[in-house]
Each structure stands twice: as C-alpha cells, then as structure tokens.
XYZ file of C-alpha atoms in Angstrom:
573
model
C 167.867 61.874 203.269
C 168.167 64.610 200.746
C 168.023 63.337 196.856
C 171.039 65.108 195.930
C 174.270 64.900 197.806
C 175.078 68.126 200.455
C 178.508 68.121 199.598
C 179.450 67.310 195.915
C 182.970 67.416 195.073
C 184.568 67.106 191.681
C 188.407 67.056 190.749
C 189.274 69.401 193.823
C 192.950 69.618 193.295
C 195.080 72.090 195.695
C 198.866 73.397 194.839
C 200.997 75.599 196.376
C 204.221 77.319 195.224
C 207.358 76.352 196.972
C 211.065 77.801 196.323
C 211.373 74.443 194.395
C 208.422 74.891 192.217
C 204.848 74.127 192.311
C 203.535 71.066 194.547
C 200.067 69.333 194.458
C 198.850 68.589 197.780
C 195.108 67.606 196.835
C 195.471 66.215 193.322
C 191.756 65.739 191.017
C 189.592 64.544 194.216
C 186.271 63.796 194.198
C 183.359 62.161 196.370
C 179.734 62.942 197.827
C 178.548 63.026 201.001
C 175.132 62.911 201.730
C 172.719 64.079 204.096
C 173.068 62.963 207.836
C 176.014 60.439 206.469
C 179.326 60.496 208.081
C 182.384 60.460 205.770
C 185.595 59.018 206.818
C 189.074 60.393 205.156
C 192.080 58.578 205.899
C 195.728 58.691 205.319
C 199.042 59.686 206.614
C 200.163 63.289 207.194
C 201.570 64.910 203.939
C 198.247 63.182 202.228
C 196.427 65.760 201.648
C 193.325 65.276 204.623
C 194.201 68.365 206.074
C 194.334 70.524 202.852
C 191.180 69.359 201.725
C 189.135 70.477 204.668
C 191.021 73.560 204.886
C 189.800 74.105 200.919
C 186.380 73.002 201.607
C 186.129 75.635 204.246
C 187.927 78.628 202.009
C 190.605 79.039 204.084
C 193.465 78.174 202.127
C 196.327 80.717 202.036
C 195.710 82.559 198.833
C 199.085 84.103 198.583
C 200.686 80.789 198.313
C 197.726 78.283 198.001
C 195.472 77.416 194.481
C 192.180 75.896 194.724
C 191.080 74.073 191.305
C 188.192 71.801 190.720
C 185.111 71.368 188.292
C 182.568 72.281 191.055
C 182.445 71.897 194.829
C 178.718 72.158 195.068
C 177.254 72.815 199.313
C 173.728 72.816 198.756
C 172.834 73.564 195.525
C 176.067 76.855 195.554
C 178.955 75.845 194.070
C 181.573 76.936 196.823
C 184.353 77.459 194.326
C 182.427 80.158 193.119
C 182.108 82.724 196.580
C 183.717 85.527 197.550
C 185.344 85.566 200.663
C 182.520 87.935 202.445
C 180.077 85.117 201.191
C 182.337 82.047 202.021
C 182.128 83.885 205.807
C 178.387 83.552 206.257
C 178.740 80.129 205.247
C 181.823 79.291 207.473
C 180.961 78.776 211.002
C 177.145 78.823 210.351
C 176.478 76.403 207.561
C 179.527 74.493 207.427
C 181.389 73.999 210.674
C 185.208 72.540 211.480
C 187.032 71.281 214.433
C 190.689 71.228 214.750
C 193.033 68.737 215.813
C 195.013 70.970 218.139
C 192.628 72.813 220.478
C 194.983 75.015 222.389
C 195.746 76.463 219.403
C 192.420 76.917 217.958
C 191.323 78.317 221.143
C 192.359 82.350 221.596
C 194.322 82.470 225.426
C 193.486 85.704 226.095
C 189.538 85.597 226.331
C 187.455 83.212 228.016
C 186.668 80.231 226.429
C 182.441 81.106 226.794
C 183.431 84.518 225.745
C 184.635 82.590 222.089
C 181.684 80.562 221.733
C 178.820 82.962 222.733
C 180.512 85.374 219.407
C 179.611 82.324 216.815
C 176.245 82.710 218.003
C 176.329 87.010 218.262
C 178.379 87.089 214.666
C 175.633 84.179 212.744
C 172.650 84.274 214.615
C 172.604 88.230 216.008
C 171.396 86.884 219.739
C 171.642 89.423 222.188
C 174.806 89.014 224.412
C 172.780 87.407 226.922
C 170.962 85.413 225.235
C 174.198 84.188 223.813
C 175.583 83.791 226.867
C 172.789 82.048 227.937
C 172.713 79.135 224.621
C 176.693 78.887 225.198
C 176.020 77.785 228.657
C 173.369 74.972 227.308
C 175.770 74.216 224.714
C 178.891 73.551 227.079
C 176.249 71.194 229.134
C 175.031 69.137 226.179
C 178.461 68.478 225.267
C 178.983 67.115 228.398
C 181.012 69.575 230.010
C 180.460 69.459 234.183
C 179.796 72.440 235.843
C 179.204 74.954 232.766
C 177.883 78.189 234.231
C 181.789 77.764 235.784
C 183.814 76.482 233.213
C 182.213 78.739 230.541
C 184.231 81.634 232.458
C 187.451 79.410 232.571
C 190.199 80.176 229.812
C 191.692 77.760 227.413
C 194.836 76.841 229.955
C 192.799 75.930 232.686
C 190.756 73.453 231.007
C 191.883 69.680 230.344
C 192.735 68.530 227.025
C 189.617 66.821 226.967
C 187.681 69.640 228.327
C 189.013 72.234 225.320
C 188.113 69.595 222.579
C 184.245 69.721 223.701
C 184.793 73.217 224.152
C 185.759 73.542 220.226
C 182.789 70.765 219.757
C 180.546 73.308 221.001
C 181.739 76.013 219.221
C 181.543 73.774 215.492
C 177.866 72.585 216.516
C 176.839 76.115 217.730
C 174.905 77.280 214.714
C 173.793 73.781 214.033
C 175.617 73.010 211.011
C 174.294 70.721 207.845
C 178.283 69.718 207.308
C 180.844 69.472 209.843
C 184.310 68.805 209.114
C 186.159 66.789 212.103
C 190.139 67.465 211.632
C 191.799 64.602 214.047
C 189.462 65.434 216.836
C 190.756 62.580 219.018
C 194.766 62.290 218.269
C 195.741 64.157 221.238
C 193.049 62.920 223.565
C 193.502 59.412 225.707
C 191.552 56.646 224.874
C 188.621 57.096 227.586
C 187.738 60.760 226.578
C 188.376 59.611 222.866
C 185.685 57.190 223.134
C 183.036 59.805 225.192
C 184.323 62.399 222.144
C 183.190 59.640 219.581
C 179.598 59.256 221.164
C 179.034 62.602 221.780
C 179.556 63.377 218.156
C 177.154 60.639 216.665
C 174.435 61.956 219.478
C 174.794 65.176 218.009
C 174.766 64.148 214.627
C 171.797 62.183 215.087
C 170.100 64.978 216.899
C 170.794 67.497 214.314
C 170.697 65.167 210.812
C 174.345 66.686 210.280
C 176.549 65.292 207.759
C 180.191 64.448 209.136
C 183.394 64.465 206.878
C 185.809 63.098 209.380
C 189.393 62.648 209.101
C 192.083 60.861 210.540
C 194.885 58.282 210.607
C 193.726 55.987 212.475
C 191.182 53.522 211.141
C 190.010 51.910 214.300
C 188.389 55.567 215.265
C 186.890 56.088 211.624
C 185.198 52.680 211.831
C 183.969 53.575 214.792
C 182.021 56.565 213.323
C 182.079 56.138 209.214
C 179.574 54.824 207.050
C 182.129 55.351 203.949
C 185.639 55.556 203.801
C 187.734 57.867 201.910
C 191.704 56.605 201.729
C 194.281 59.090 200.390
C 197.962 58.474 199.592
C 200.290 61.580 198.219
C 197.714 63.957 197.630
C 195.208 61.115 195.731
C 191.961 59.377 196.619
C 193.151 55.667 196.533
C 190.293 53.506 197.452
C 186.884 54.231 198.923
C 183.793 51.771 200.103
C 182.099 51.534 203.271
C 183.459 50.411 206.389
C 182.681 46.902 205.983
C 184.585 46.695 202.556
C 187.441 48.643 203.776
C 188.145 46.893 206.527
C 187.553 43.443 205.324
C 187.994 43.353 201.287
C 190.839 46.192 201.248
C 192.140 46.494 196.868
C 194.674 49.191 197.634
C 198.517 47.904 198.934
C 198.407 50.920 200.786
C 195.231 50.429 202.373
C 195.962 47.488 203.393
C 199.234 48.536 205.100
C 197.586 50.941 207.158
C 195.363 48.110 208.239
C 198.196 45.739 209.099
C 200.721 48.659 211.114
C 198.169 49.216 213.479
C 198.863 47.261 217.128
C 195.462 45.278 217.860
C 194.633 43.893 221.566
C 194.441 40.334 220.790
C 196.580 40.502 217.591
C 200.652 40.884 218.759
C 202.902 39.966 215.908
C 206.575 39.414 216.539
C 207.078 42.658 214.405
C 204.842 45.450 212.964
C 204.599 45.111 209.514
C 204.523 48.417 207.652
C 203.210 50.519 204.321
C 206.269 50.002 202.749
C 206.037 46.388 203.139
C 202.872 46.729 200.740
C 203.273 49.653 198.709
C 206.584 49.006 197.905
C 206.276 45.553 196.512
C 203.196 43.252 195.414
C 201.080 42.084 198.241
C 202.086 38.693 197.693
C 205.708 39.010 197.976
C 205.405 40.896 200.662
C 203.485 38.866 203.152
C 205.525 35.846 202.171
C 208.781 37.722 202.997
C 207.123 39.086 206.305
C 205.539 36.082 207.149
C 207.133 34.763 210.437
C 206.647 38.855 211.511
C 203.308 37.704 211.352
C 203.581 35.383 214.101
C 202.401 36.093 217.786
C 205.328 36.896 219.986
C 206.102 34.967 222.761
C 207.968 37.172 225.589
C 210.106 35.634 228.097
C 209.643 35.405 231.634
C 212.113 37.925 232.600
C 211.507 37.836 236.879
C 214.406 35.628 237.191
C 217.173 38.840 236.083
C 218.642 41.153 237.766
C 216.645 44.440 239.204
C 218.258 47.394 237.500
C 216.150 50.105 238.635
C 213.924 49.955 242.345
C 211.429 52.826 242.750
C 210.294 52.862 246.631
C 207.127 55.068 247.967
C 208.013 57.260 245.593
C 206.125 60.725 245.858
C 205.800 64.026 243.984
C 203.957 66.680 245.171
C 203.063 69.934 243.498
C 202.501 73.118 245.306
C 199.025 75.081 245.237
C 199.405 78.619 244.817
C 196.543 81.469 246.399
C 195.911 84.440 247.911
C 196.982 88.227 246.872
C 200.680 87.030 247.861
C 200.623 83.711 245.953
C 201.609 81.675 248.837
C 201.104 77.839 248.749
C 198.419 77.084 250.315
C 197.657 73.518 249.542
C 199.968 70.351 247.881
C 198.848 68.080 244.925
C 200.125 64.833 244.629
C 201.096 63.911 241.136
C 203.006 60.814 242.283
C 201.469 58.943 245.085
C 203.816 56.691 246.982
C 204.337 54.566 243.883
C 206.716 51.262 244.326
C 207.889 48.704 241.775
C 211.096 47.678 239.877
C 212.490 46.821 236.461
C 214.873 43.900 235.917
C 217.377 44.204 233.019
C 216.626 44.147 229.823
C 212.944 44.309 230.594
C 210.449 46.963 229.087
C 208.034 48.314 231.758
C 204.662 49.606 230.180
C 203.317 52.533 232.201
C 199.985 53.650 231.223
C 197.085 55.445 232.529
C 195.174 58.837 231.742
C 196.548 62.331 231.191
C 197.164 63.590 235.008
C 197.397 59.877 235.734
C 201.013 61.152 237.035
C 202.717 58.754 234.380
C 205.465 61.535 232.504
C 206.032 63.005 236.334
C 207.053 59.403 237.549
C 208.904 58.751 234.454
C 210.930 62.532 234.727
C 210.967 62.089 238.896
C 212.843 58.873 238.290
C 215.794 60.745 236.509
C 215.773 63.951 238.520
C 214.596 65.873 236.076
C 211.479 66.796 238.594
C 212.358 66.965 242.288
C 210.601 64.172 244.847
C 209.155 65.078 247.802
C 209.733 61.866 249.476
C 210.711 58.003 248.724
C 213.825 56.774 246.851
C 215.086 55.361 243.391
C 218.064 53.045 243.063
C 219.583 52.611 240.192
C 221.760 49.128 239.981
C 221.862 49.342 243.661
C 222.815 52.982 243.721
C 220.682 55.550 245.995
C 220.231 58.371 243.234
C 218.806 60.436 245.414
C 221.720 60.627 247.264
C 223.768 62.109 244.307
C 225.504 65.300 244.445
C 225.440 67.156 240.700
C 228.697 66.031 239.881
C 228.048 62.075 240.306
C 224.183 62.544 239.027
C 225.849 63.957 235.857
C 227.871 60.890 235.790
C 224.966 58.836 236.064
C 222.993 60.123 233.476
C 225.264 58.651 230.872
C 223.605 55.247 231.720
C 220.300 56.824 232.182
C 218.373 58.507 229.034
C 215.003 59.827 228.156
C 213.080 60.284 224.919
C 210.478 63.167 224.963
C 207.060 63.344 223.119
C 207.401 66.082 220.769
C 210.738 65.584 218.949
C 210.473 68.700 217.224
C 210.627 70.507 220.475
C 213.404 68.214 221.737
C 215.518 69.470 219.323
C 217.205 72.534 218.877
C 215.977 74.606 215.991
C 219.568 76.057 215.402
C 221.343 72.654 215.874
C 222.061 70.803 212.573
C 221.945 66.873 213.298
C 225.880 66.171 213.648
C 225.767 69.031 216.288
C 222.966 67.328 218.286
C 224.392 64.560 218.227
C 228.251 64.937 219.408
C 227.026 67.436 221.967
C 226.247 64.525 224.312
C 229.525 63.172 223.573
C 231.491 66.708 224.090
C 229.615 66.940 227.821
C 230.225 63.290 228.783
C 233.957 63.178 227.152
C 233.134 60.310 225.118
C 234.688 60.744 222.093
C 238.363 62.923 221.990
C 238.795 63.706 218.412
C 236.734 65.514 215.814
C 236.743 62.903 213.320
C 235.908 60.356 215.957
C 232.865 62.119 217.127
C 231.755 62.717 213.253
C 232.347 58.903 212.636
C 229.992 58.108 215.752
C 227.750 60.651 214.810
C 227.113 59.077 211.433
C 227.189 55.329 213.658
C 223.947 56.850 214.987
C 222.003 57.762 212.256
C 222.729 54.283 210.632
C 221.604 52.410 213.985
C 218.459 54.453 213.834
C 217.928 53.994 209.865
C 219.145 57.378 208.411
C 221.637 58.063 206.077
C 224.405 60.369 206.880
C 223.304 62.685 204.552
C 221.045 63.870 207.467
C 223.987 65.269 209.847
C 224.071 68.830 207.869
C 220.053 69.343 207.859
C 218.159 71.361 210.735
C 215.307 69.656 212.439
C 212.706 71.399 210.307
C 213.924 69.930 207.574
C 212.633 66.308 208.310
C 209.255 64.415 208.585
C 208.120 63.331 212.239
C 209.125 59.610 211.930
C 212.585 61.179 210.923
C 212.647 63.534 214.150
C 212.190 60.560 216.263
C 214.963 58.791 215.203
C 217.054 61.462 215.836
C 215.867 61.782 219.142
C 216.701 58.033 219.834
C 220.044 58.472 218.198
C 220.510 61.293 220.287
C 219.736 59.221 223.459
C 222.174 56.508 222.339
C 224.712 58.963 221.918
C 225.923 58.277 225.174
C 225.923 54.628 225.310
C 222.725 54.148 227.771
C 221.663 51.134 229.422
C 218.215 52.134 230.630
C 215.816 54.705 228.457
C 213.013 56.141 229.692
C 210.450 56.275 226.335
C 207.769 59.225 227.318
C 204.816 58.832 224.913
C 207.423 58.906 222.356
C 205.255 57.076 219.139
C 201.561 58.868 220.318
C 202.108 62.077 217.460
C 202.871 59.803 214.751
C 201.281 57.983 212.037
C 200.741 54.373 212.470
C 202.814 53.683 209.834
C 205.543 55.629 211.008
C 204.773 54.744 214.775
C 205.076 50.747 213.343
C 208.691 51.706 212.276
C 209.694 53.895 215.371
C 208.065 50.691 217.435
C 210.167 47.865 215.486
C 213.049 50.113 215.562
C 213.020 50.333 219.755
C 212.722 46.620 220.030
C 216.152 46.249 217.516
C 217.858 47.696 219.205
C 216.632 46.673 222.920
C 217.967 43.136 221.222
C 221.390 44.484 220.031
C 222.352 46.743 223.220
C 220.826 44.720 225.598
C 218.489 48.460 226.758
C 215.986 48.580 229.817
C 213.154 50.838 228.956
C 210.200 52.172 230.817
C 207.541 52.766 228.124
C 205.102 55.395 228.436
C 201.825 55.825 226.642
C 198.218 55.699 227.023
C 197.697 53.393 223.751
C 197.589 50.102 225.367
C 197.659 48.773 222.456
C 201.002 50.087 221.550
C 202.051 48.810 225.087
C 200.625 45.378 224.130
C 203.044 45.263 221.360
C 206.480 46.805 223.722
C 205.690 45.616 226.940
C 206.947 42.537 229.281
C 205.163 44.069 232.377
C 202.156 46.695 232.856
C 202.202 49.397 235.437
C 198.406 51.040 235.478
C 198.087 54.148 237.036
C 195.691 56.186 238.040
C 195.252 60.037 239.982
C 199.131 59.017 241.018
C 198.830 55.961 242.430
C 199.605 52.483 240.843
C 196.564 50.286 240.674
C 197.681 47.294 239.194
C 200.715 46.040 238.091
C 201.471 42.328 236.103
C 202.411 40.920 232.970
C 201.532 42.272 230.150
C 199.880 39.256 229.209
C 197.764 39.082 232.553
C 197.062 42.922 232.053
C 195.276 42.606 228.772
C 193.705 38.845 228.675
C 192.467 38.929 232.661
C 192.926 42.395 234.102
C 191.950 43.122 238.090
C 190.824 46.530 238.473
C 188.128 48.312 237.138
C 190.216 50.893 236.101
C 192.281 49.417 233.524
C 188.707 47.684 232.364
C 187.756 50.985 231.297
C 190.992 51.522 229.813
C 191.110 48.608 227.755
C 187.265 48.387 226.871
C 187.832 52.176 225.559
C 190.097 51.038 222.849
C 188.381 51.549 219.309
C 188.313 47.949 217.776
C 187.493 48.147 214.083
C 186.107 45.249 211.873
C 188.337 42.025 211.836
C 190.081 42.600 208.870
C 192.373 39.849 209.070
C 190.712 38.740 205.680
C 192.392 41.222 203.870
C 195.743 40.165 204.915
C 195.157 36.033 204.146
C-alpha cells in the first residue's frame, strides 16, 4: 500500500444550469481511496454516483456542467488542475471507467477488437499487430471463449454478458492504478453478474488496482467493497466499511436501502421502503411498519380455477444464410413448454437471458407467432382466434414491458395514453368519463392527477412504471403478464412498484405471470416458480419448494449466484 491515498478528493461539488436555474448534483464530497482498495458508492439514481465518476474522469459537459472542489489529487496531480489534452493521457491509460450500458459504450460500426486494440495503439503506441495480438490475450483473460473469433465479432452479435467483458477489457487494457466501475452488473443476470464480480477482484488483485465502484444495490458492493460510500441528493451521507454498513447502519436512509431490498430467506408481508425511514424517525417508523415486517404466508392456491393452460408450447426462430438469405436452420426459443396458472395466482418465470422467458411470456398473448402447441385462456383456444375476437380478448389479457420509457409514446401526454385503450376497446363513451377514469388510474397506481398533462420525459422511472401499470389497467384486465418490469429500477423504487402489484392483485382479484431473473424479487411476488432454461422448463413448484429445496442443478446455480450481503438485520432491531 502506498502512504498517501491514489485518489484524494476534497469538497468535489458538480452543478449544472437548467432553464430553472442552477442545480447541484455532487454537492462538497469528499473521501480517499487508497492503493489496491476497492471503494463502494451507493445510492439511488438522481444521487449524484454517476456525476461524480463522470467528474473524476473530466468528462463532464463543460457547456452546461461546473466542476468545483479544493483539490482532486490522482497521484500526487491535482486533476482539477489539467487541461483537457492532459486529462486525455490520463483517461483511458491511468485512470480507466466502465459503463453501465455497454451497447452504448460500444461503437456498432467497428469491430469490437478493432475498439480495444486503439486503447492500446492511442496509450501505449504498439504496432497494430502487436495490438491486435495483446487485445486477443486480453479478451481471453477476461474470460471471453473463443477470442481470436469473437475479437472480430461486432457489438450486436455479442451477449450482454459478452459486451460487458468486452468493455472490462477495454478499462483494464493499459493496466490502470484507478478504475471506476459505473453499474457494471445492473443489466446482466445474476450468473454472469457473479463471474463479472470475480473476474474483477482477480484482476484487481493481479494488477494492485484501486476500484471506485458504484451502484444501487448493496448486496453486489458487499460483495466487492472494503468501504462504503452512501449518497442521498447529491451528498455523502454515511461511509464505513462493509461490516459497519451493513450491520451498524446511522443514516435513515441507509438503512432503508438495506431494508427495500428482497432477501432469499427474508420475505416480509410487504417491502418496506426509504420513505418509511427518511421520512420519519427510525423508531416510528418500524413500529408503524411492523406487522410488514412479518414473513408472509401464501396460500395454497391448487385448489382454484385454471385461468390460463399453456400446452407443448413452441417458438421457433428462423436462421438466415447464404448470398440469398434463405433460412437455413430453426432456433428454438420456446421448447415445448407446458404448465398452467389458476386464478388469482402469480406465476414466477425465471431463468437466464435467452432462457426463452419474454418469448413465452409475448407467445402467450400473440404478440410473437408459435410454431406449434396451444394456449387456452379460461377454456378458450386463443390460437384459434381470428383478429377480430383476439382483439376482444386482449381486453382481459395485458402486458407490462421492461423499459417504460420506451413503452410510452414520447408525443403522448399521460391522459392521452391512458384513454387510448379505452377509445380502441369502447370502454368509456364520453369525454369527461374517460378523463374521470383516466385520473381513477393514476390514483390506483399512486399519482396525482396533476400527471395527466406531462409527457413521459417528464417523470422519474418509478413514475414511468406506474403509468405503464395504469395503462394496463386501463382496460379492466384480469390476467397481466409482468415482463421484467421492476429489473431497471432502484430498490427503493422497485420496493414500491413491487408492493404496489400485490395491492392491487388483492383489490382486482389479477392473475399475473411474473418475469425476472432476480429470484429474489420472485421470492417476494411469487406463489409458484417456473425455471427455465435454453427454452425448456426445468423445474416447476412452489415458490417455497423452489427456494428452500430446489431439484435441478440449474436453478442451484441460479439461486447460489445471488449476492448475499452481511446480515444486517441488526440494524433494523
């Protein structure tokens, strides 16, 4: 260990300049991270994580971004101080970053060996070769299979997983001192999250980097922190190692980011949330959440009514090659899958991406076409369906997407998004009765009706969501397909989104199939599992069964994968 700290930061604060005025996103920060050390940063979006990374690495907007700060001192040069042609040497060579999103790190138009081999040309003025040459090494100790192939592939033809070690290799190519980890593992399922989390601490080990990483989610910074870093609107909170964080939390907010998280072994009746701490003292608030607290017990629900039968259902893709693009090979995404959902019953289907889980889910509605099998919906063949009758059906039948921003129509306000449905189903005659169930909507989903003359843009995540629900309420559903629909939002937010679903399961009697591959989200929705894997369904039980005694080795490595911080039940007596 060095004596001094690599990274020294003191009162970093950030603003930009708005049409409203002037806002702080980083506000007086400071901290020190030392050599070899891995520093977590946690926090919600809107925090202030992002922002600081971005300033550490000079690449804040200057036309509408201000970095301020005593000193923010990177080996003995105070990084404040460089010009940008200086701050350029640095970036990339000395100080290394990797984004959250990789696709759109990652240029689409070369090849992704082509992007790495120029870190290496621009820093370290190897021969092309040569470069070529290290880039291929790099790909392989990064764990990527096959790299004298894949190092010719480009960005779209590689996994999620694949482009994440691709940008790993890329950060670690000039063998940083400090790299700065930007929600490496959001996007990624929980098995190639965990191999991302080991490969990082091998390299760091190997190399004697430090590590600033940040994220949301605490169970994947204790599984790579030595300190801890919390941030809440734009301020450093709390900080300690992992061991105090997680156990001895001070902060109210720190300690509702501790409780909103799902844990496997931990299923409360309700997910408490960081307004249940932040908002009110600690005290008050467990004692008025305290039978949310309890372990829910679900009902054995085998005795209803089936609602919705799936038999050998199968989806097949076609394989495109030759000069004339002809198909020349199928691939099954859905692999003669069976099972069925009774009323009012939540279905967890989880499994890897490719697993075949959002296919099944969008087969099931007739949103994708199925190659073979059949789906009966309260005894009806839907399959069998002509346009008119399917369009008929789909007022009983509803999905909510993943992204809610690109659910929604940019150039729809909220009241227009929401009486469409009603307009194409002839739900509501009138103008002012459509308005009136418009603003019924919101409420049910906790918004205000101030909402129903803002454009999508204008709202958080969390807030897009609930639109997106309302939206598949509109037309009075009985059975809602939920399609990863928490896995981009914070915990917090996801906690809310989460307690919402389940209200209103209760109050309109709903039938969902719940999508995700966060089992312990699923934990928290689900009555029965569904585990699949390369399209077929590998195990399917109780939700209980699933997670306390499960069969195949599959969903072993599924649940094994899950981070699982510190108990920090402590914190929460």
């Amino acid at each position: 260990m060095e004596n001094s700290p690599r990274l020294s930061v003191k009162d970093l604060t950030v603003q930009f300049v708005t049409k409203t005025g002037c806002f702080t996103a980083v506000d007086q920060l400071s901290f020190d991270i030392n050599a070899g050390q891995t520093m977590g940063l946690v926090g919600e979006s809107g925090s202030g994580k992002s922002v600081t990374a971005l300033a550490l690495m000079g690449l804040v907007p200057s036309s509408s971004g201000t970095i301020k700060g005593q000193q923010v001192m990177f080996q003995g040069r105070n990084l404040l101080g460089l010009s940008e042609k200086q701050m350029r040497l640095l970036r990339g060579n000395r100080i290394s970053m990797i984004f959250q999103e990789p696709m759109t790190a990652l240029n689409p138009v070369f090849r992704v060996g082509t992007q790495v081999a120029e870190v290496l040309r621009l820093h370290k003025k190897m021969p092309k070769r040569l470069a070529w040459q290290r880039t291929i090494e790099l790909f392989d100790s990064v764990g990527i299979t096959e790299p004298e192939q894949k190092v010719r592939s480009y960005p779209h033809q590689l996994s999620g997983g694949q482009q994440q070690r691709v940008m790993i290799a890329m950060a670690i190519a000039c063998e940083p001192d400090l790299l700065i980890c930007d929600e490496p593992t959001t996007a990624l399922d929980v098995t190639i999250q965990k191999q991302v989390l080991i490969l990082l601490k091998r390299l760091q080990q190997e190399m004697g980097m430090s590590m600033l990483f940040i994220s949301h989610d605490l169970g994947v910074v204790a599984e790579v922190a030595d300190h801890v870093l919390v941030m809440y609107r734009s301020q450093l909170v709390e900080q300690g190692s992992v061991e105090k964080i997680f156990t001895r939390a001070e902060h109210p907010y720190t300690q509702g980011l501790l409780a909103c998280r799902p844990q496997l072994g931990n299923n409360p009746k309700r997910l408490l949330t960081v307004t249940d701490f932040v908002d009110t003292a600690n005290e008050k608030a467990l004692s008025v959440n305290k039978e949310r607290l309890k372990p829910q017990v679900k009902e054995d629900k085998s005795d209803l009514p089936t609602l919705l039968r799936v038999d050998h259902l199968t989806t097949m893709f076609p394989i495109k090659g030759g000069l004339l693009g002809r198909t020349v090979d199928h691939f099954k995404a859905v692999d003669g899958v069976s099972f069925d959902v009774k009323c009012g019953e939540t279905l967890g289907l989880v499994g890897e991406s490719g697993s075949g889980k959002t296919t099944l889910g969008r087969t099931i509605l007739r949103l994708q076409q199925a190659s073979s099998g059949h789906v009966f919906y309260d005894g009806i063949d839907l399959f069998a369906q002509n346009k008119n009758e399917m369009r008929a059906m789909r007022s009983r039948m509803q999905i909510i997407f993943q992204d809610p921003y690109a659910a929604l129509n940019p150039r729809m306000r909220v009241d227009q998004a929401l009486i469409e449905p009603l307009v194409l189903h002839g739900l509501k005659k009138s103008q002012n009765q459509q308005q009136a169930q418009a603003v019924h909507l919101l409420e049910q989903v906790g918004l205000s009706s101030d909402a129903l003359y803002r454009y999508p843009h204008e709202f958080s995540g969390g807030q897009r969501q609930r639109i997106c629900i309302a939206r598949a309420l509109a037309v009075e559903p009985e059975f809602i397909v939920c399609d990863e629909s928490v896995s981009a939002l914070d915990v917090s937010v996801q906690a809310q989104v989460l307690n919402l679903l389940k209200d209103l399961q209760d109050e309109l009697s709903l039938t969902y199939i719940f999508i995700s591959h966060d089992l312990s989200v699923v934990q928290f929705m689900a009555d029965r599992v569904a585990v699949m894997k390369q399209g077929q369904l590998v195990e399917l039980n109780s939700a209980e069964n699933i997670f306390n005694n499960p069969k195949h080795p599959y969903t072993k490595g599924l649940i094994n994968a899950i981070p699982k911080p510190p108990d920090y039940g402590e914190c929460l007596q």
